[in-house]
Amino acid sequence: MSSNDIGLKLHISTGTVRNYLSNTASQLHAGNRFEAARIARQKGFL
């Protein structure tokens, strides 16, 4: 799902989505959103 799609669904700006995803990836020590999702799944967050 793209940042734009997420923003439209949640009624927030694309920039806000990118910021949240970037912060989440950073906290998980992931290089990108896909790696962050993989790590979150491994840790049982998803």
PDB file of C-alpha atoms in Angstrom:
ATOM      1  CA  MET A   1       0.000   0.000   0.000  1.00  0.00           C
ATOM      2  CA  SER A   2       1.423   3.382  -0.931  1.00  0.00           C
ATOM      3  CA  SER A   3       1.895   6.287   1.454  1.00  0.00           C
ATOM      4  CA  ASN A   4      -0.755   8.155  -0.509  1.00  0.00           C
ATOM      5  CA  ASP A   5      -3.256   5.290  -0.139  1.00  0.00           C
ATOM      6  CA  ILE A   6      -2.580   5.087   3.606  1.00  0.00           C
ATOM      7  CA  GLY A   7      -3.003   8.845   3.982  1.00  0.00           C
ATOM      8  CA  LEU A   8      -6.308   8.845   2.124  1.00  0.00           C
ATOM      9  CA  LYS A   9      -7.627   5.940   4.190  1.00  0.00           C
ATOM     10  CA  LEU A  10      -6.600   7.557   7.508  1.00  0.00           C
ATOM     11  CA  HIS A  11      -7.421  11.146   6.453  1.00  0.00           C
ATOM     12  CA  ILE A  12      -3.852  12.351   7.066  1.00  0.00           C
ATOM     13  CA  SER A  13      -1.290  13.828   4.696  1.00  0.00           C
ATOM     14  CA  THR A  14       1.161  11.733   2.722  1.00  0.00           C
ATOM     15  CA  GLY A  15       3.986  13.577   4.492  1.00  0.00           C
ATOM     16  CA  THR A  16       2.640  12.515   7.874  1.00  0.00           C
ATOM     17  CA  VAL A  17       2.480   8.898   6.714  1.00  0.00           C
ATOM     18  CA  ARG A  18       6.075   9.061   5.475  1.00  0.00           C
ATOM     19  CA  ASN A  19       7.182  10.619   8.760  1.00  0.00           C
ATOM     20  CA  TYR A  20       5.458   7.919  10.841  1.00  0.00           C
ATOM     21  CA  LEU A  21       6.878   5.132   8.666  1.00  0.00           C
ATOM     22  CA  SER A  22      10.368   6.625   8.818  1.00  0.00           C
ATOM     23  CA  ASN A  23      10.227   6.929  12.604  1.00  0.00           C
ATOM     24  CA  THR A  24       8.925   3.377  12.961  1.00  0.00           C
ATOM     25  CA  ALA A  25      11.639   1.978  10.687  1.00  0.00           C
ATOM     26  CA  SER A  26      14.273   3.886  12.656  1.00  0.00           C
ATOM     27  CA  GLN A  27      13.023   2.525  15.983  1.00  0.00           C
ATOM     28  CA  LEU A  28      13.174  -1.008  14.578  1.00  0.00           C
ATOM     29  CA  HIS A  29      16.659  -0.385  13.118  1.00  0.00           C
ATOM     30  CA  ALA A  30      15.284  -1.169   9.654  1.00  0.00           C
ATOM     31  CA  GLY A  31      16.538   0.272   6.390  1.00  0.00           C
ATOM     32  CA  ASN A  32      13.093   0.646   4.815  1.00  0.00           C
ATOM     33  CA  ARG A  33       9.380   0.095   5.407  1.00  0.00           C
ATOM     34  CA  PHE A  34       9.439  -3.475   4.086  1.00  0.00           C
ATOM     35  CA  GLU A  35      12.256  -4.474   6.407  1.00  0.00           C
ATOM     36  CA  ALA A  36      10.421  -2.722   9.258  1.00  0.00           C
ATOM     37  CA  ALA A  37       7.313  -4.807   8.525  1.00  0.00           C
ATOM     38  CA  ARG A  38       9.393  -7.995   8.473  1.00  0.00           C
ATOM     39  CA  ILE A  39      11.050  -7.154  11.802  1.00  0.00           C
ATOM     40  CA  ALA A  40       7.729  -6.145  13.387  1.00  0.00           C
ATOM     41  CA  ARG A  41       6.200  -9.433  12.274  1.00  0.00           C
ATOM     42  CA  GLN A  42       9.139 -11.438  13.669  1.00  0.00           C
ATOM     43  CA  LYS A  43       8.798  -9.648  17.005  1.00  0.00           C
ATOM     44  CA  GLY A  44       5.048 -10.326  17.125  1.00  0.00           C
ATOM     45  CA  PHE A  45       3.974  -6.697  16.701  1.00  0.00           C
ATOM     46  CA  LEU A  46       1.843  -7.573  13.656  1.00  0.00           C
TER      47      LEU A  46
END
